[in-house]
Tab-separated table of C-alpha atoms in Angstrom:
chain	number	residue	atom	x	y	z
M	1	MET	CA	104.059	59.752	130.966
M	2	LYS	CA	105.306	63.044	132.386
M	3	THR	CA	103.017	66.041	132.781
M	4	ASP	CA	105.463	68.785	133.789
M	5	PHE	CA	105.242	70.432	130.381
M	6	PHE	CA	101.860	72.024	131.166
M	7	GLN	CA	102.059	72.512	134.932
M	8	ASN	CA	104.097	74.980	136.951
M	9	LYS	CA	106.386	73.475	139.593
M	10	HIS	CA	104.138	74.566	142.484
M	11	GLY	CA	100.847	74.106	140.643
M	12	GLY	CA	98.855	76.775	138.885
M	13	ILE	CA	98.558	77.887	135.273
M	14	SER	CA	100.213	80.830	133.568
M	15	GLN	CA	98.420	83.888	132.232
M	16	TYR	CA	98.535	82.225	128.801
M	17	GLN	CA	96.383	79.222	129.790
M	18	LYS	CA	93.110	80.923	130.700
M	19	GLU	CA	91.011	78.234	128.995
M	20	ILE	CA	92.042	75.697	131.672
M	21	VAL	CA	89.926	75.226	134.822
M	22	ASP	CA	92.693	75.184	137.399
M	23	PHE	CA	92.272	72.787	140.343
M	24	SER	CA	96.033	72.750	140.991
M	25	ALA	CA	96.481	76.185	142.632
M	26	ASN	CA	95.149	76.574	146.171
M	27	LEU	CA	93.391	79.927	145.737
M	28	ASN	CA	90.143	81.276	147.165
M	29	PRO	CA	87.396	80.045	144.784
M	30	LEU	CA	85.416	83.263	145.263
M	31	GLY	CA	88.139	85.178	143.433
M	32	MET	CA	89.341	88.694	144.153
M	33	PRO	CA	87.164	90.938	146.344
M	34	GLY	CA	85.422	93.724	144.471
M	35	SER	CA	87.519	96.282	146.354
M	36	VAL	CA	90.678	94.938	144.667
M	37	LYS	CA	89.235	95.424	141.193
M	38	ARG	CA	88.190	98.993	142.033
M	39	ILE	CA	91.685	99.839	143.283
M	40	LEU	CA	93.278	98.273	140.192
M	41	ASN	CA	91.341	100.761	138.044
M	42	GLN	CA	93.275	103.553	139.776
M	43	ALA	CA	96.654	101.808	139.694
M	44	ALA	CA	98.297	103.496	136.696
M	45	SER	CA	99.239	106.653	138.597
M	46	TRP	CA	101.026	104.662	141.319
M	47	MET	CA	103.450	103.190	138.786
M	48	GLU	CA	104.972	106.677	138.398
M	49	THR	CA	106.042	106.859	142.058
M	50	TYR	CA	108.462	104.938	144.227
M	51	PRO	CA	106.899	102.707	146.884
M	52	GLU	CA	107.743	103.247	150.528
M	53	GLN	CA	111.201	101.774	150.892
M	54	ASP	CA	110.320	99.602	153.892
M	55	SER	CA	106.495	99.356	153.565
M	56	SER	CA	106.281	101.077	156.950
M	57	ARG	CA	102.676	102.240	156.563
M	58	LEU	CA	101.456	98.740	155.615
M	59	GLN	CA	103.622	97.253	158.343
M	60	HIS	CA	101.918	99.532	160.859
M	61	ARG	CA	98.441	98.627	159.559
M	62	ILE	CA	99.134	94.882	159.817
M	63	ALA	CA	100.489	95.291	163.352
M	64	GLU	CA	97.446	97.366	164.304
M	65	HIS	CA	95.161	94.693	162.817
M	66	PHE	CA	96.671	92.061	165.118
M	67	LYS	CA	97.156	94.392	168.101
M	68	LEU	CA	100.950	94.138	167.937
M	69	PRO	CA	103.775	96.693	168.028
M	70	SER	CA	104.814	97.735	164.512
M	71	GLU	CA	108.335	96.350	164.890
M	72	TRP	CA	106.892	92.816	165.153
M	73	VAL	CA	105.979	92.846	161.422
M	74	LEU	CA	108.091	92.573	158.258
M	75	CYS	CA	106.450	92.867	154.813
M	76	GLY	CA	107.825	91.084	151.762
M	77	ASN	CA	107.389	90.488	148.052
M	78	GLY	CA	105.302	87.414	148.784
M	79	SER	CA	106.080	85.022	151.627
M	80	MET	CA	108.643	83.351	149.339
M	81	GLU	CA	110.969	86.350	149.604
M	82	LEU	CA	110.835	86.046	153.390
M	83	ILE	CA	111.409	82.265	153.323
M	84	TYR	CA	114.517	82.794	151.195
M	85	LEU	CA	115.757	85.546	153.528
M	86	LEU	CA	115.539	83.435	156.693
M	87	PRO	CA	118.599	81.172	156.096
M	88	ARG	CA	120.754	84.296	155.810
M	89	LEU	CA	120.336	84.920	159.534
M	90	PHE	CA	123.007	82.283	160.181
M	91	LYS	CA	126.374	81.435	158.601
M	92	LYS	CA	125.548	77.714	158.556
M	93	PRO	CA	121.730	77.476	158.564
M	94	VAL	CA	120.270	74.113	159.569
M	95	ALA	CA	116.504	73.488	159.590
M	96	VAL	CA	113.944	70.779	160.250
M	97	ASP	CA	110.656	70.459	158.380
M	98	PHE	CA	107.855	67.874	158.256
M	99	GLN	CA	107.275	66.033	154.991
M	100	PRO	CA	105.299	65.938	152.820
M	101	THR	CA	105.098	69.717	152.744
M	102	PHE	CA	105.789	72.828	150.694
M	103	SER	CA	109.122	72.464	148.881
M	104	GLY	CA	109.976	76.158	149.250
M	105	TYR	CA	111.667	75.559	152.605
M	106	VAL	CA	114.199	73.014	151.357
M	107	ASN	CA	114.762	75.025	148.164
M	108	ALA	CA	115.543	78.153	150.182
M	109	PHE	CA	118.114	76.341	152.310
M	110	SER	CA	119.666	74.620	149.313
M	111	ALA	CA	120.028	77.993	147.580
M	112	ASP	CA	121.874	79.368	150.627
M	113	GLN	CA	124.077	76.279	151.058
M	114	GLY	CA	122.221	75.381	154.210
M	115	GLU	CA	120.961	72.021	155.408
M	116	LEU	CA	117.370	70.916	155.892
M	117	VAL	CA	116.553	67.683	157.768
M	118	SER	CA	113.093	66.287	157.133
M	119	GLU	CA	110.841	64.612	159.656
M	120	SER	CA	107.763	62.733	158.497
M	121	PHE	CA	104.016	62.971	158.977
M	122	LEU	CA	103.755	59.571	157.334
M	123	SER	CA	103.713	57.487	160.518
M	124	ASN	CA	99.949	57.919	160.504
M	125	ARG	CA	98.520	58.623	157.057
M	126	SER	CA	95.007	59.118	158.397
M	127	THR	CA	95.708	61.995	160.764
M	128	TRP	CA	99.219	63.110	159.649
M	129	THR	CA	100.265	63.674	163.256
M	130	LEU	CA	103.510	65.314	164.358
M	131	PRO	CA	106.248	62.827	165.294
M	132	LYS	CA	106.743	62.303	169.027
M	133	LYS	CA	110.480	62.922	168.670
M	134	ILE	CA	112.081	65.553	166.464
M	135	SER	CA	115.627	65.218	165.114
M	136	PHE	CA	117.116	68.343	166.641
M	137	SER	CA	120.859	68.749	166.631
M	138	LYS	CA	122.994	71.360	168.349
M	139	GLN	CA	123.275	73.100	164.983
M	140	THR	CA	119.506	73.326	164.291
M	141	ASN	CA	118.506	76.976	163.766
M	142	PHE	CA	114.971	76.573	162.406
M	143	VAL	CA	111.884	74.380	162.494
M	144	PHE	CA	109.408	74.930	159.632
M	145	LEU	CA	105.776	73.854	159.928
M	146	CYS	CA	103.025	74.601	157.412
M	147	ASN	CA	99.637	74.848	159.161
M	148	PRO	CA	97.272	73.835	157.666
M	149	ASN	CA	99.765	71.751	155.784
M	150	ASN	CA	100.201	71.655	152.035
M	151	PRO	CA	99.459	69.143	150.483
M	152	THR	CA	97.789	67.080	153.235
M	153	GLY	CA	95.279	69.731	154.374
M	154	HIS	CA	95.511	68.759	158.036
M	155	LEU	CA	95.548	71.342	160.834
M	156	ILE	CA	97.774	71.052	163.912
M	157	SER	CA	95.956	72.108	167.091
M	158	LYS	CA	97.073	75.113	169.118
M	159	GLU	CA	97.903	72.860	172.049
M	160	GLU	CA	100.339	70.842	169.920
M	161	LEU	CA	101.796	74.056	168.530
M	162	LYS	CA	102.331	75.416	172.042
M	163	LYS	CA	104.274	72.267	172.991
M	164	LEU	CA	106.460	72.645	169.924
M	165	ALA	CA	106.907	76.383	170.580
M	166	ARG	CA	107.991	75.738	174.168
M	167	LEU	CA	110.516	73.165	172.960
M	168	CYS	CA	111.934	75.641	170.437
M	169	GLU	CA	112.074	78.387	173.085
M	170	LYS	CA	114.071	76.087	175.346
M	171	ARG	CA	116.518	75.333	172.541
M	172	LYS	CA	116.570	78.917	171.173
M	173	THR	CA	115.536	77.528	167.791
M	174	LEU	CA	113.289	79.597	165.510
M	175	LEU	CA	109.913	77.945	164.882
M	176	ILE	CA	108.504	79.286	161.611
M	177	LEU	CA	104.771	78.603	161.232
M	178	ASP	CA	103.601	79.044	157.657
M	179	GLU	CA	99.918	80.053	157.800
M	180	ALA	CA	99.411	80.579	154.062
M	181	TYR	CA	96.034	78.797	154.154
M	182	ILE	CA	94.828	79.607	157.672
M	183	ASP	CA	92.210	82.149	156.533
M	184	LEU	CA	90.513	79.491	154.387
M	185	CYS	CA	90.605	76.484	156.707
M	186	GLY	CA	86.899	76.560	157.530
M	187	LEU	CA	87.320	77.895	161.049
M	188	THR	CA	87.313	81.433	162.374
M	189	LYS	CA	90.397	83.658	162.363
M	190	LYS	CA	91.038	82.336	165.901
M	191	ALA	CA	92.765	79.345	164.300
M	192	SER	CA	95.875	81.482	163.735
M	193	PHE	CA	98.755	81.307	166.202
M	194	ILE	CA	99.272	85.075	165.923
M	195	SER	CA	97.136	85.566	169.022
M	196	GLU	CA	99.853	83.707	170.982
M	197	ILE	CA	102.920	85.262	169.349
M	198	LYS	CA	103.832	87.784	172.044
M	199	GLN	CA	104.450	84.946	174.507
M	200	TYR	CA	107.364	83.631	172.434
M	201	ARG	CA	110.735	85.046	171.444
M	202	TYR	CA	111.587	82.268	168.989
M	203	VAL	CA	108.370	81.904	166.972
M	204	GLY	CA	107.729	83.497	163.582
M	205	ILE	CA	104.479	83.372	161.624
M	206	LEU	CA	104.402	83.653	157.826
M	207	ARG	CA	101.250	84.983	156.192
M	208	THR	CA	100.358	85.753	152.576
M	209	PHE	CA	97.556	87.614	150.839
M	210	THR	CA	97.899	85.405	147.746
M	211	LYS	CA	95.745	82.430	148.762
M	212	SER	CA	93.107	84.190	150.852
M	213	PHE	CA	92.291	86.799	148.228
M	214	ALA	CA	93.149	84.917	144.995
M	215	ILE	CA	95.844	87.379	143.863
M	216	PRO	CA	98.898	85.242	142.957
M	217	GLY	CA	100.001	87.824	140.405
M	218	LEU	CA	100.419	90.435	143.151
M	219	ARG	CA	103.266	89.341	145.408
M	220	LEU	CA	102.579	90.309	149.035
M	221	GLY	CA	103.288	88.529	152.313
M	222	TYR	CA	104.508	89.287	155.810
M	223	LEU	CA	106.315	87.737	158.741
M	224	VAL	CA	105.363	88.303	162.381
M	225	GLY	CA	107.944	87.729	165.100
M	226	HIS	CA	110.047	89.116	167.924
M	227	PRO	CA	112.122	92.195	166.941
M	228	SER	CA	115.299	90.638	168.418
M	229	TRP	CA	115.680	88.538	165.258
M	230	LEU	CA	113.160	90.160	162.902
M	231	ASP	CA	115.156	93.416	162.831
M	232	LYS	CA	118.225	91.452	161.694
M	233	LEU	CA	116.152	89.984	158.872
M	234	ARG	CA	114.839	93.444	158.001
M	235	ALA	CA	118.429	94.649	157.543
M	236	LEU	CA	119.021	91.894	154.958
M	237	GLN	CA	116.026	92.824	152.795
M	238	VAL	CA	116.539	94.774	149.573
M	239	PRO	CA	114.982	98.279	149.492
M	240	TRP	CA	111.617	98.819	147.723
M	241	SER	CA	110.816	95.137	147.994
M	242	VAL	CA	107.035	95.645	147.914
M	243	SER	CA	105.414	97.541	145.025
M	244	PRO	CA	103.195	100.602	145.672
M	245	LEU	CA	100.190	98.727	144.298
M	246	ALA	CA	100.768	95.793	146.673
M	247	GLN	CA	101.158	98.156	149.629
M	248	VAL	CA	97.873	99.967	148.919
M	249	LEU	CA	95.978	96.730	148.275
M	250	GLY	CA	97.402	95.160	151.428
M	251	GLU	CA	95.925	97.949	153.550
M	252	ARG	CA	92.529	97.516	151.886
M	253	LEU	CA	92.499	93.737	152.178
M	254	LEU	CA	93.010	93.881	155.941
M	255	LYS	CA	89.471	95.278	156.089
M	256	GLU	CA	87.889	92.391	154.162
M	257	GLU	CA	86.694	90.389	157.189
M	258	LYS	CA	83.190	89.876	155.746
M	259	TYR	CA	84.686	88.556	152.521
M	260	LEU	CA	86.790	86.049	154.489
M	261	ASP	CA	83.807	85.016	156.604
M	262	ARG	CA	81.829	84.405	153.409
M	263	SER	CA	84.754	82.481	151.928
M	264	ARG	CA	85.093	80.239	154.984
M	265	LYS	CA	81.374	79.508	154.985
M	266	TYR	CA	81.387	78.624	151.295
M	267	LEU	CA	84.500	76.471	151.563
M	268	LYS	CA	83.162	74.500	154.514
M	269	GLU	CA	80.057	73.537	152.522
M	270	ALA	CA	81.902	72.977	149.234
M	271	ARG	CA	84.659	70.910	150.883
M	272	THR	CA	82.125	68.602	152.532
M	273	ALA	CA	80.294	68.134	149.225
M	274	LEU	CA	83.452	67.537	147.178
M	275	VAL	CA	84.940	65.059	149.668
M	276	LYS	CA	81.636	63.162	149.688
M	277	ASP	CA	81.518	63.042	145.878
M	278	LEU	CA	85.153	62.001	145.539
M	279	LYS	CA	84.666	59.194	148.058
M	280	THR	CA	82.119	57.633	145.707
M	281	ILE	CA	85.033	56.779	143.387
M	282	SER	CA	86.306	53.436	144.677
M	283	SER	CA	89.613	53.708	142.809
M	284	ILE	CA	90.876	56.541	144.995
M	285	LYS	CA	91.425	57.182	148.690
M	286	VAL	CA	90.431	60.668	149.844
M	287	PHE	CA	92.050	62.263	152.899
M	288	ASP	CA	90.079	64.549	155.180
M	289	SER	CA	91.092	68.193	154.958
M	290	LYS	CA	90.626	71.442	156.877
M	291	ALA	CA	92.039	73.536	154.031
M	292	ASN	CA	90.775	74.786	150.675
M	293	PHE	CA	92.290	71.759	148.927
M	294	ILE	CA	92.031	67.970	149.205
M	295	LEU	CA	94.691	65.269	148.946
M	296	ALA	CA	93.797	61.946	147.350
M	297	ARG	CA	95.547	58.804	146.133
M	298	ILE	CA	94.898	56.324	143.344
M	299	VAL	CA	94.616	52.888	144.958
M	300	SER	CA	93.257	50.768	142.106
M	301	GLY	CA	96.717	49.914	140.729
M	302	LYS	CA	95.417	50.068	137.165
M	303	SER	CA	96.147	53.733	136.484
M	304	SER	CA	98.872	56.234	137.282
M	305	VAL	CA	98.545	59.807	138.455
M	306	TYR	CA	100.305	60.911	135.256
M	307	GLU	CA	97.576	59.321	133.163
M	308	LEU	CA	94.863	60.943	135.286
M	309	VAL	CA	96.454	64.399	135.029
M	310	PHE	CA	96.836	64.071	131.261
M	311	PHE	CA	93.256	62.808	130.822
M	312	LEU	CA	91.863	65.759	132.774
M	313	TYR	CA	94.108	68.239	130.987
M	314	LYS	CA	92.645	67.135	127.659
M	315	LYS	CA	89.275	68.057	129.175
M	316	LYS	CA	90.618	71.530	130.085
M	317	MET	CA	91.062	70.757	133.792
M	318	LEU	CA	94.307	70.739	135.757
M	319	ILE	CA	94.940	68.966	139.071
M	320	ARG	CA	98.225	68.825	140.994
M	321	ASN	CA	100.395	65.753	140.558
M	322	CYS	CA	101.965	65.331	144.029
M	323	SER	CA	104.900	63.162	142.995
M	324	SER	CA	107.186	66.187	143.486
M	325	PHE	CA	106.459	66.182	147.240
M	326	ARG	CA	108.995	64.220	149.250
M	327	GLY	CA	107.318	61.180	150.773
M	328	LEU	CA	104.635	61.069	148.055
M	329	GLU	CA	106.882	60.296	145.074
M	330	HIS	CA	105.616	56.766	144.419
M	331	GLY	CA	102.099	56.636	145.791
M	332	ASN	CA	100.048	58.116	142.925
M	333	TYR	CA	98.957	61.059	145.073
M	334	PHE	CA	97.219	64.124	143.685
M	335	ARG	CA	95.715	67.322	145.075
M	336	VAL	CA	92.636	69.250	144.014
M	337	CYS	CA	91.681	72.703	145.192
M	338	ILE	CA	88.048	73.526	145.886
M	339	ARG	CA	86.400	75.689	143.246
M	340	LYS	CA	82.817	76.721	142.485
M	341	GLN	CA	80.309	73.884	142.890
M	342	PRO	CA	79.532	73.377	139.142
M	343	GLU	CA	83.270	73.099	138.418
M	344	ASN	CA	83.732	70.647	141.292
M	345	LYS	CA	80.892	68.502	139.920
M	346	LYS	CA	82.454	68.590	136.452
M	347	LEU	CA	85.785	67.407	137.864
M	348	VAL	CA	84.212	64.481	139.738
M	349	GLN	CA	82.270	63.433	136.646
M	350	ALA	CA	85.429	63.476	134.525
M	351	MET	CA	87.303	61.423	137.123
M	352	LYS	CA	84.507	58.849	137.191
M	353	GLU	CA	84.780	58.644	133.423
M	354	PHE	CA	88.541	58.076	133.648
M	355	PHE	CA	88.335	55.288	136.202
M	356	SER	CA	85.472	53.533	134.398
M	357	GLU	CA	87.494	53.129	131.202
């Protein structure tokens, strides 16, 4: 039984499926900040003007926010635009990533006729640790690492990241750290590697506003890195990449520290409660997570993840079938994002019903 007909490739529902409670998209459960809704009420007039061609004002604000020179920041139409730009830095791009992880990296390199070699977190499925040896070749241009990782939810420590960064510096290989979920990982903003970025020439950090502020319909992301290679990437970007609305909202969202603090506090409590409730279901194994989503696996052998997804969909709930992640194709893995507590309780109750049948 396939379930792709009602689920987007990367999880999430469309604007035409509002009746579904979506546990498949890893968005902030508190929704958009009130400031976003107020700005949207004024948005019509901005559609009559061109945006800044290079988002220079927003770029400056982001750099100021992180105490960096402006030229260390590049804004994009979501982090996906920037991921797809990166392979174009080299004639024959070759990258390493760590599976299971976000498929956008391999898709970007495939689209640009590049090569992506995958390492594995699967040597230890309890902690999802980095491999001791990485398959670098002389041709390797990039290393991609999602932190916290999607879909496993684990967080690599700064000490481990520093070791990897030093290795990439030595080899003059770009280490791209994707921090799409770092704002929601239950720690303070100190978890980000941006505080270390100025020490490294060959480290880039991807960030997005989408997950932190629950605005997937407004495409806005940015890349932080050394100007020696970031300026080359900037030259490859199409003009007017970021809409005027996204640029204005980006500036406002940089000020939403209290909202993020409140979100982290809520998620820490809700994650603990949801993991505890899910672990009462003996038919599944639940993996610990530092992110705003949880990975689990059906271990009973009596049911498939396709059947579970379809059962929940009939009850107007959608979880993420993880069989599209390399390394998780055959293990009946699924991912649930953390939502409001009553919705989380409803999901657990429905899953108990499924496994008791």
